[in-house]
Amino acid sequence: MSTTLLLDGRFPSVAGATALATADGTVAWVGDDSTGRACFGDADEVLELHAAVVTPAFVDAHAHATSAGLLASGLELAGCSSLGRCLDLVAQQSRQGRVLWGHGWDETSWPERRAPSRAELDRACGGAPVYLSRIDGHSAAVSSGLLDRAPGAIDAPGWSTEGPVTQDAHHALRRAARESIPPSQRRAAQQAFLAAAATRGIAVVHECAGPEVSGMDDLADLLAADCGTEVVGYWGQAVSAPEQAHELLRVTGARGLAGDLFCDGTLGSRTAALHAPYADAPASCGVAYLDVSQVAEHVRACTLAGTQAGFHVIGDAAVETVVAGFQVAEAAVGAVALRERRHRLEHLEMVNPEQARRLAAWGVVASMQPAFDAAWGGTDRMYAMRLGAARAAAMNPFALLETAGVVLAFGSDAPITPLDPWGAVRAAAAHRSAGSAIGVMEALAAHTYGGYRAAVVPDPLAGTLSPGAPASYAIWDSADFAGFPPAGTPSCLRTVHQGRILFEREGALA
């Protein structure tokens, strides 16, 4: 039996604790130093933490490993200051015959206030294939060189002759870009992403895959990766019968048919489905991909198949469609059956009190990204530009959902926002809209314990540091914790999952 004893630590989630013992991948005890020394002093490993902070390891409840990992060798445009700078970077990194994979441009922060045109990209890249997704991942600027690899995109919804592509045209061109990347490069990107997650105290990642997002081969490679960081895979594809659900689960290895099954798009790309038009595009209310009957069929089929259903849903019109679909499904299978499956909704940014109450009654989990509010909330950022101040102020209502009894699970949607779980905790506790914030400890629980609830893990202790829980925790440098939560990005000293060390900063715990 392998045992570890941690001493002289700070355990924010366990009142009064300074020590913790584990045995064979399970938390054996938690309490004070003197008791720990007396009962577990002969452990195989005894670590004096010198006031280092110990938390449950984080769970990222929504991520895209390959897309995020590819940026290590691609073009990271988050923080790019202007359209001109974007084109300069494209010119510097483009290579003939090799797809340039980029992500993160945000025209709302550029002085030009517009995306690069295809003609501008073509001049910058010299004919090379280029795929540059917007910061929200639901539209992309692409070169003619990439279009040559997916000529059918010009006949698909969302095609634009000069500007960014959206909807099915975007999906086709993203697929062409992804399929042009060698499998070895793709697998290396996945490994790099999972390793990076471990360095940030993340032990579990929920991969939101699907036919419009990645591919079965991509998900299979990710689920086969063995670097310690656990991957919970979801496949976002609609079904209408339990037999279809069983078959998709078999061929994909997914935990459920949830994640990025799109009911609508995003606000940044103006494809989120709204009741009232966009403030900065009065002719548009966005795009609805599913109707009430399709939502109901999918929820019913997954419920009868004994698995999770779920949807990507952002706009208020899309949320109304989903809630109506659940109501129809309830009439077919019953509220108890819905609650047992713990279906999930990704993002859920525009939800009202009555909808929150009903979702809680159905046991639905809200998989949300607090960094969205930090990046786009407030009175002068993207939400306000797209929606106007009144609608923007109601976005991402964490307190409303928590009060209604909806389980919250936090994630990054990487590469949409960075792997920064402490940043997410801060963002949830310092929401830009009055009355929408939740407490720090509640936010920490949503990013740890909530992730296990979102994945329907049967162990009620998973995501905690209670005796009997899996030994999944992160140790953080005490110097970074003058306040709680920490003001910046704290240094992770060790990440452990079920007793296995995923990451350790060299010499930090000697």
Coordinates of C-alpha atoms in Angstrom, one line a residue:
M1 CA 0.0 0.0 0.0
S2 CA 1.4 3.4 -1.0
T3 CA 0.8 6.2 1.5
T4 CA 1.4 10.0 1.5
L5 CA 1.1 12.5 4.4
L6 CA 0.8 16.2 3.8
L7 CA 1.6 18.5 6.7
D8 CA 1.6 22.2 7.5
G9 CA -0.8 23.0 4.6
R10 CA -3.8 25.2 4.2
F11 CA -7.0 23.5 3.1
P12 CA -9.6 26.2 2.2
S13 CA -12.3 23.6 1.5
V14 CA -11.8 21.8 4.8
A15 CA -12.3 24.1 7.8
G16 CA -9.4 23.9 10.3
A17 CA -7.4 21.3 8.5
T18 CA -3.6 21.5 8.1
A19 CA -2.8 17.9 7.1
L20 CA -4.1 15.1 4.9
A21 CA -3.2 11.5 4.4
T22 CA -3.8 9.3 1.3
A23 CA -3.6 5.6 0.8
D24 CA -3.7 3.8 -2.5
G25 CA -5.3 6.7 -4.4
T26 CA -7.9 7.5 -1.7
V27 CA -8.1 10.2 0.9
A28 CA -7.6 8.3 4.2
W29 CA -7.8 11.1 6.7
V30 CA -7.8 14.9 7.0
G31 CA -7.2 16.9 10.1
D32 CA -4.4 18.6 12.2
D33 CA -0.6 18.1 12.0
S34 CA -0.2 16.5 15.4
T35 CA -2.8 13.8 14.7
G36 CA -1.3 13.3 11.3
R37 CA 2.2 12.7 12.6
A38 CA 0.9 10.3 15.3
C39 CA -1.2 8.2 13.0
F40 CA 0.5 8.5 9.6
G41 CA 4.0 9.5 10.4
D42 CA 5.4 6.3 8.8
A43 CA 3.8 7.1 5.4
D44 CA 5.9 6.3 2.4
E45 CA 6.1 10.0 1.6
V46 CA 5.8 12.8 4.2
L47 CA 5.7 16.3 2.8
E48 CA 6.1 19.5 4.9
L49 CA 4.1 22.1 2.8
H50 CA 5.2 25.2 4.7
A51 CA 1.7 26.7 4.4
A52 CA 1.2 25.8 0.7
V53 CA -2.5 25.7 -0.3
V54 CA -4.2 22.3 -1.1
T55 CA -7.4 22.2 -3.0
P56 CA -9.3 19.4 -4.8
A57 CA -7.9 19.2 -8.3
F58 CA -9.8 21.2 -10.8
V59 CA -12.2 19.7 -13.5
D60 CA -12.5 21.6 -16.8
A61 CA -16.1 20.8 -17.7
H62 CA -15.9 22.1 -21.3
A63 CA -12.8 22.0 -23.6
H64 CA -11.5 21.3 -27.1
A65 CA -8.1 19.7 -26.6
T66 CA -6.9 19.4 -30.2
S67 CA -7.9 23.0 -31.2
A68 CA -6.3 24.4 -28.1
G69 CA -3.1 22.2 -28.4
L70 CA -2.6 23.1 -32.1
L71 CA -2.0 26.7 -31.1
A72 CA 1.4 25.8 -29.6
S73 CA 2.6 25.4 -33.2
G74 CA 0.0 27.6 -34.8
L75 CA -1.1 31.3 -34.6
E76 CA -2.5 32.5 -31.3
L77 CA -4.4 35.7 -32.0
A78 CA -5.9 36.3 -28.6
G79 CA -4.6 39.8 -27.6
C80 CA -3.7 40.7 -31.2
S81 CA -4.0 44.5 -31.2
S82 CA -5.3 45.2 -34.7
L83 CA -6.3 43.9 -38.1
G84 CA -3.0 45.0 -39.5
R85 CA -1.0 43.1 -36.9
C86 CA -3.1 40.0 -37.6
L87 CA -2.2 40.1 -41.3
D88 CA 1.4 40.7 -40.5
L89 CA 1.5 37.6 -38.3
V90 CA -0.2 35.6 -41.0
A91 CA 2.4 36.7 -43.5
Q92 CA 5.2 35.7 -41.1
Q93 CA 3.9 32.2 -40.4
S94 CA 2.3 31.0 -43.6
R95 CA 4.0 28.2 -45.5
Q96 CA 3.0 26.9 -48.9
G97 CA 1.3 23.5 -48.6
R98 CA 0.9 23.6 -44.8
V99 CA -2.3 24.7 -43.1
L100 CA -1.8 27.6 -40.8
W101 CA -4.2 27.0 -37.9
G102 CA -5.0 30.1 -35.9
H103 CA -7.5 31.2 -33.4
G104 CA -8.5 34.1 -31.2
W105 CA -9.0 37.3 -33.4
D106 CA -11.6 39.6 -32.0
E107 CA -12.6 42.5 -34.2
T108 CA -14.5 44.2 -31.4
S109 CA -11.2 45.1 -29.8
W110 CA -9.5 46.3 -33.0
P111 CA -9.5 49.9 -34.2
E112 CA -10.7 48.8 -37.6
R113 CA -13.7 47.1 -36.0
R114 CA -13.8 44.4 -38.7
A115 CA -12.5 41.0 -39.6
P116 CA -9.9 40.3 -42.3
S117 CA -11.3 39.9 -45.8
R118 CA -10.5 36.9 -47.9
A119 CA -8.6 39.1 -50.3
E120 CA -6.5 40.5 -47.5
L121 CA -5.7 37.1 -46.2
D122 CA -4.8 35.8 -49.6
R123 CA -2.3 38.7 -50.1
A124 CA -0.8 38.1 -46.7
C125 CA -0.4 34.3 -47.0
G126 CA 0.7 34.1 -50.6
G127 CA -1.8 31.3 -51.5
A128 CA -1.2 29.1 -48.5
P129 CA -4.2 27.5 -46.8
V130 CA -5.2 29.5 -43.7
Y131 CA -7.8 28.9 -41.1
L132 CA -8.3 31.6 -38.4
S133 CA -11.2 31.0 -36.0
R134 CA -12.8 34.0 -34.2
I135 CA -12.3 34.2 -30.4
D136 CA -15.7 32.4 -29.9
G137 CA -14.9 29.6 -32.3
H138 CA -18.2 30.0 -34.3
S139 CA -16.9 31.9 -37.4
A140 CA -13.6 32.0 -39.2
A141 CA -11.6 34.0 -41.7
V142 CA -10.2 31.6 -44.3
S143 CA -7.9 31.9 -47.3
S144 CA -8.7 30.8 -50.9
G145 CA -6.0 28.2 -50.4
L146 CA -8.1 26.5 -47.8
L147 CA -11.3 26.9 -49.8
D148 CA -9.7 24.8 -52.5
R149 CA -9.8 21.9 -50.0
A150 CA -13.5 22.3 -49.3
P151 CA -15.1 23.7 -52.4
G152 CA -18.6 22.7 -51.3
A153 CA -18.5 25.3 -48.6
I154 CA -19.6 28.0 -51.1
D155 CA -23.0 26.3 -51.3
A156 CA -23.5 25.9 -47.6
P157 CA -25.4 28.2 -45.2
G158 CA -23.1 30.7 -43.6
W159 CA -20.9 31.2 -46.7
S160 CA -19.5 34.7 -47.4
T161 CA -17.6 35.7 -50.4
E162 CA -15.3 38.1 -48.6
G163 CA -16.0 38.1 -44.9
P164 CA -15.8 35.4 -42.2
V165 CA -17.8 32.2 -42.7
T166 CA -20.3 30.8 -40.2
Q167 CA -22.7 27.9 -39.8
D168 CA -22.3 24.9 -42.1
A169 CA -19.7 26.7 -44.3
H170 CA -17.5 27.2 -41.3
H171 CA -17.9 23.6 -40.2
A172 CA -16.9 22.4 -43.7
L173 CA -13.8 24.6 -43.8
R174 CA -12.8 23.7 -40.2
R175 CA -13.1 20.0 -41.1
A176 CA -10.9 20.6 -44.2
A177 CA -8.3 22.3 -42.0
R178 CA -8.3 19.6 -39.4
E179 CA -8.1 16.8 -41.9
S180 CA -5.1 18.4 -43.5
I181 CA -3.1 18.1 -40.2
P182 CA -1.1 14.9 -39.9
P183 CA -2.4 12.5 -37.2
S184 CA 0.9 12.6 -35.4
Q185 CA 0.7 16.4 -35.1
R186 CA -2.8 16.1 -33.9
R187 CA -1.9 13.6 -31.2
A188 CA 1.1 15.7 -30.1
A189 CA -1.3 18.7 -29.8
Q190 CA -3.6 16.7 -27.6
Q191 CA -0.7 15.5 -25.3
A192 CA 0.5 19.1 -25.0
F193 CA -2.9 20.3 -24.0
L194 CA -3.4 17.6 -21.4
A195 CA 0.1 18.2 -20.0
A196 CA -0.6 22.0 -19.8
A197 CA -3.9 21.3 -18.0
A198 CA -2.0 19.3 -15.3
T199 CA 0.4 22.2 -14.7
R200 CA -2.6 24.3 -13.9
G201 CA -4.0 21.9 -11.3
I202 CA -6.5 20.4 -13.7
A203 CA -6.9 16.6 -13.4
V204 CA -10.0 16.0 -15.5
V205 CA -11.1 17.5 -18.8
H206 CA -14.5 17.1 -20.4
E207 CA -13.9 17.0 -24.2
C208 CA -16.9 18.4 -26.1
A209 CA -16.5 16.7 -29.5
G210 CA -18.9 16.1 -32.4
P211 CA -19.2 15.9 -36.1
E212 CA -19.3 19.6 -36.5
V213 CA -16.5 20.3 -34.1
S214 CA -13.8 17.6 -34.5
G215 CA -14.2 14.0 -35.6
M216 CA -14.5 10.4 -34.3
D217 CA -10.8 9.8 -35.0
D218 CA -9.8 12.9 -33.0
L219 CA -11.9 11.8 -30.0
A220 CA -10.6 8.2 -30.2
D221 CA -7.0 9.5 -30.1
L222 CA -7.8 11.7 -27.1
L223 CA -9.5 9.0 -25.1
A224 CA -6.6 6.7 -25.8
A225 CA -4.0 9.2 -24.5
D226 CA -2.4 8.0 -21.3
C227 CA -0.7 10.9 -19.6
G228 CA -2.7 10.8 -16.4
T229 CA -5.1 13.7 -17.0
E230 CA -8.5 12.1 -17.3
V231 CA -10.6 12.8 -20.4
V232 CA -14.4 12.5 -20.2
G233 CA -15.6 12.5 -23.8
Y234 CA -18.9 13.8 -25.1
W235 CA -20.2 13.5 -28.6
G236 CA -22.6 16.2 -29.8
Q237 CA -24.8 14.5 -32.3
A238 CA -28.6 14.3 -32.2
V239 CA -30.5 11.0 -32.2
S240 CA -34.2 10.2 -32.3
A241 CA -34.2 6.6 -30.9
P242 CA -32.5 4.8 -28.0
E243 CA -30.9 2.4 -30.5
Q244 CA -29.2 5.2 -32.3
A245 CA -27.9 6.5 -29.0
H246 CA -26.4 3.1 -28.0
E247 CA -24.7 2.8 -31.3
L248 CA -23.1 6.3 -31.2
L249 CA -21.9 5.7 -27.6
R250 CA -20.4 2.4 -28.8
V251 CA -18.5 3.7 -31.8
T252 CA -17.3 6.9 -30.1
G253 CA -16.6 5.8 -26.5
A254 CA -18.3 8.9 -25.3
R255 CA -19.8 9.4 -21.9
G256 CA -23.0 10.9 -23.3
L257 CA -24.5 12.6 -26.4
A258 CA -24.0 16.1 -25.0
G259 CA -21.5 18.9 -25.2
D260 CA -21.5 20.9 -28.4
L261 CA -24.7 19.7 -30.0
F262 CA -25.6 23.1 -31.3
C263 CA -29.0 24.6 -30.7
D264 CA -27.6 28.0 -31.8
G265 CA -24.3 29.7 -32.3
T266 CA -22.6 32.5 -30.3
L267 CA -23.1 36.2 -29.6
G268 CA -19.7 37.2 -30.9
S269 CA -20.4 35.7 -34.3
R270 CA -24.1 36.9 -34.2
T271 CA -25.3 33.4 -34.5
A272 CA -26.8 32.9 -31.1
A273 CA -30.6 32.7 -31.5
L274 CA -32.3 35.7 -29.9
H275 CA -35.9 36.8 -29.5
A276 CA -35.1 40.5 -30.3
P277 CA -32.5 41.5 -33.0
Y278 CA -28.9 42.2 -32.3
A279 CA -28.3 45.8 -31.2
D280 CA -25.5 46.1 -33.7
A281 CA -27.2 44.1 -36.5
P282 CA -30.9 45.0 -36.4
A283 CA -31.8 42.8 -39.3
S284 CA -30.6 39.6 -37.5
C285 CA -31.8 37.5 -34.6
G286 CA -29.1 34.8 -35.1
V287 CA -29.5 31.2 -36.1
A288 CA -31.5 28.3 -34.7
Y289 CA -30.2 24.9 -35.5
L290 CA -32.7 22.7 -33.7
D291 CA -36.5 23.1 -33.0
V292 CA -38.5 21.9 -30.1
S293 CA -39.3 18.5 -31.5
Q294 CA -35.7 17.8 -32.3
V295 CA -34.6 18.7 -28.8
A296 CA -37.4 16.6 -27.3
E297 CA -36.5 13.6 -29.5
H298 CA -32.9 13.7 -28.5
V299 CA -33.6 14.1 -24.7
R300 CA -36.2 11.3 -24.9
A301 CA -33.9 8.9 -26.8
C302 CA -31.0 9.5 -24.5
T303 CA -33.1 9.2 -21.4
L304 CA -34.4 5.8 -22.5
A305 CA -30.9 4.8 -23.5
G306 CA -29.7 5.6 -20.0
T307 CA -27.3 8.3 -21.0
Q308 CA -26.8 12.0 -20.9
A309 CA -28.3 14.4 -23.5
G310 CA -27.1 17.9 -23.7
F311 CA -26.9 21.0 -25.9
H312 CA -24.8 24.1 -26.7
V313 CA -27.3 26.9 -26.0
I314 CA -26.6 30.6 -25.6
G315 CA -29.3 32.9 -26.9
D316 CA -32.7 33.5 -25.1
A317 CA -34.7 32.1 -28.0
A318 CA -32.5 28.9 -28.0
V319 CA -32.9 28.5 -24.3
E320 CA -36.7 28.8 -24.7
T321 CA -36.5 26.0 -27.3
V322 CA -34.5 23.8 -25.1
V323 CA -36.8 24.3 -22.1
A324 CA -39.9 23.5 -24.3
G325 CA -38.1 20.4 -25.6
F326 CA -37.5 19.1 -22.1
Q327 CA -41.1 19.7 -21.2
V328 CA -42.2 17.6 -24.2
A329 CA -39.7 14.9 -23.2
E330 CA -41.0 14.9 -19.6
A331 CA -44.4 14.1 -20.9
A332 CA -43.0 11.0 -22.6
V333 CA -40.5 9.7 -20.0
G334 CA -41.4 11.4 -16.7
A335 CA -39.5 13.9 -14.6
V336 CA -37.9 11.2 -12.4
A337 CA -36.2 9.6 -15.4
L338 CA -35.0 13.0 -16.6
R339 CA -33.5 13.8 -13.2
E340 CA -31.7 10.4 -13.1
R341 CA -29.9 11.1 -16.3
R342 CA -28.6 14.5 -15.2
H343 CA -28.7 16.0 -18.7
R344 CA -26.4 19.1 -19.2
L345 CA -26.5 22.4 -21.0
E346 CA -23.3 24.1 -22.2
H347 CA -23.0 27.9 -21.7
L348 CA -26.6 28.7 -20.9
E349 CA -25.9 32.4 -20.9
M350 CA -29.4 33.9 -21.2
V351 CA -31.7 32.2 -18.8
N352 CA -34.6 33.6 -16.7
P353 CA -35.8 32.7 -13.2
E354 CA -38.7 30.5 -14.4
Q355 CA -36.5 28.6 -16.8
A356 CA -33.8 28.1 -14.1
R357 CA -36.5 26.7 -11.7
R358 CA -37.7 24.2 -14.3
L359 CA -34.2 23.1 -15.3
A360 CA -33.4 22.5 -11.6
A361 CA -36.5 20.3 -11.3
W362 CA -35.3 18.2 -14.2
G363 CA -31.9 17.8 -12.7
V364 CA -30.1 19.6 -15.6
V365 CA -26.5 20.7 -15.0
A366 CA -25.3 24.1 -16.3
S367 CA -21.8 23.8 -17.7
M368 CA -20.6 27.4 -17.8
Q369 CA -17.6 29.5 -18.4
P370 CA -17.1 32.4 -15.9
A371 CA -14.2 33.8 -18.1
F372 CA -16.8 34.8 -20.6
D373 CA -18.2 37.4 -18.3
A374 CA -14.6 38.6 -17.4
A375 CA -13.8 39.0 -21.1
W376 CA -17.1 40.2 -22.6
G377 CA -19.3 41.4 -19.7
G378 CA -19.9 44.9 -18.4
T379 CA -21.2 48.0 -20.1
D380 CA -18.6 48.6 -22.8
R381 CA -17.6 45.1 -24.1
M382 CA -18.8 42.6 -26.6
Y383 CA -22.1 41.6 -24.8
A384 CA -23.1 45.2 -24.6
M385 CA -22.2 45.9 -28.2
R386 CA -24.2 42.9 -29.4
L387 CA -27.2 43.2 -27.1
G388 CA -27.3 46.6 -25.5
A389 CA -26.7 47.3 -21.9
A390 CA -30.0 45.9 -20.5
R391 CA -29.7 42.5 -22.0
A392 CA -26.0 42.3 -21.4
A393 CA -26.4 42.9 -17.7
A394 CA -28.5 39.6 -17.4
M395 CA -25.8 37.4 -19.0
N396 CA -24.3 34.4 -17.2
P397 CA -26.5 34.6 -14.1
F398 CA -24.6 32.3 -11.8
A399 CA -26.4 33.4 -8.6
L400 CA -29.8 32.9 -10.2
L401 CA -29.0 29.4 -11.3
E402 CA -27.4 28.4 -8.0
T403 CA -30.4 29.8 -6.0
A404 CA -32.8 27.8 -8.2
G405 CA -30.9 24.6 -7.4
V406 CA -29.2 24.1 -10.7
V407 CA -25.8 22.3 -10.4
L408 CA -23.0 24.5 -11.8
A409 CA -19.9 23.0 -13.5
F410 CA -17.2 25.4 -14.6
G411 CA -14.8 25.1 -17.5
S412 CA -12.8 27.1 -20.0
D413 CA -14.1 26.2 -23.4
A414 CA -10.4 26.2 -24.4
P415 CA -9.2 27.6 -26.7
I416 CA -12.0 30.1 -26.4
T417 CA -10.6 31.2 -23.0
P418 CA -7.3 30.0 -21.5
L419 CA -6.9 27.2 -19.0
D420 CA -7.0 29.3 -15.9
P421 CA -9.3 27.8 -13.2
W422 CA -8.4 30.3 -10.6
G423 CA -9.2 33.1 -13.0
A424 CA -12.6 31.4 -13.5
V425 CA -13.2 31.3 -9.7
R426 CA -12.4 35.0 -9.5
A427 CA -14.6 35.8 -12.4
A428 CA -17.6 34.0 -10.9
A429 CA -17.1 35.7 -7.5
A430 CA -16.6 39.2 -9.1
H431 CA -19.3 39.1 -11.8
R432 CA -19.5 42.3 -13.8
S433 CA -23.3 42.5 -13.2
A434 CA -24.7 43.2 -9.8
G435 CA -26.4 40.2 -8.2
S436 CA -25.0 37.6 -10.5
A437 CA -21.9 36.7 -8.6
I438 CA -21.5 33.6 -6.3
G439 CA -19.2 33.1 -3.3
V440 CA -15.6 32.1 -3.8
M441 CA -16.1 28.7 -2.2
E442 CA -19.2 28.0 -4.3
A443 CA -17.2 28.9 -7.4
L444 CA -14.4 26.6 -6.3
A445 CA -16.9 23.8 -5.8
A446 CA -18.4 24.4 -9.2
H447 CA -14.9 24.0 -10.8
T448 CA -14.1 20.8 -8.8
Y449 CA -17.1 19.0 -7.3
G450 CA -19.4 20.3 -10.0
G451 CA -17.4 18.8 -12.8
Y452 CA -18.0 15.3 -11.3
R453 CA -21.7 15.9 -11.0
A454 CA -21.8 17.1 -14.6
A455 CA -20.1 13.8 -15.7
V456 CA -22.6 11.7 -13.6
V457 CA -19.8 10.2 -11.5
P458 CA -21.5 8.0 -8.9
D459 CA -19.0 8.6 -6.1
P460 CA -20.7 11.4 -4.1
L461 CA -17.3 12.4 -2.6
A462 CA -15.4 12.9 -5.9
G463 CA -14.1 16.4 -6.1
T464 CA -13.8 16.9 -2.4
L465 CA -11.0 16.2 0.1
S466 CA -13.2 14.1 2.4
P467 CA -12.0 10.8 3.8
G468 CA -13.0 8.1 1.2
A469 CA -12.8 10.5 -1.7
P470 CA -10.4 9.8 -4.6
A471 CA -7.1 11.4 -3.9
S472 CA -7.3 14.1 -6.5
Y473 CA -5.8 17.4 -5.4
A474 CA -3.5 20.2 -6.3
I475 CA -0.8 21.9 -4.2
W476 CA -0.2 25.6 -4.7
D477 CA 2.7 27.8 -3.8
S478 CA 1.9 29.7 -0.6
A479 CA 3.6 32.9 -1.9
D480 CA 0.8 33.3 -4.4
F481 CA -2.0 33.3 -1.8
A482 CA -1.9 36.6 0.0
G483 CA -5.6 36.7 -0.6
F484 CA -8.3 34.1 -1.5
P485 CA -8.8 33.5 -4.3
P486 CA -5.3 34.5 -5.5
A487 CA -5.0 37.7 -7.4
G488 CA -3.0 36.2 -10.3
T489 CA -2.2 32.8 -11.7
P490 CA -0.7 30.8 -8.8
S491 CA 2.1 28.4 -9.3
C492 CA 1.0 24.8 -9.1
L493 CA 3.5 22.6 -7.2
R494 CA 1.9 19.2 -7.7
T495 CA -1.2 17.9 -9.3
V496 CA -2.5 14.4 -8.3
H497 CA -5.4 12.4 -9.7
Q498 CA -6.5 9.2 -7.9
G499 CA -3.1 9.0 -6.3
R500 CA -1.1 9.4 -9.5
I501 CA 1.1 12.4 -9.8
L502 CA 0.3 14.2 -13.1
F503 CA 2.6 17.1 -12.6
E504 CA 5.3 18.3 -10.1
R505 CA 7.3 21.4 -10.3
E506 CA 10.9 20.3 -10.1
G507 CA 12.4 20.8 -6.6
A508 CA 9.4 22.6 -5.2
L509 CA 8.5 19.9 -2.7
A510 CA 11.9 18.6 -1.8

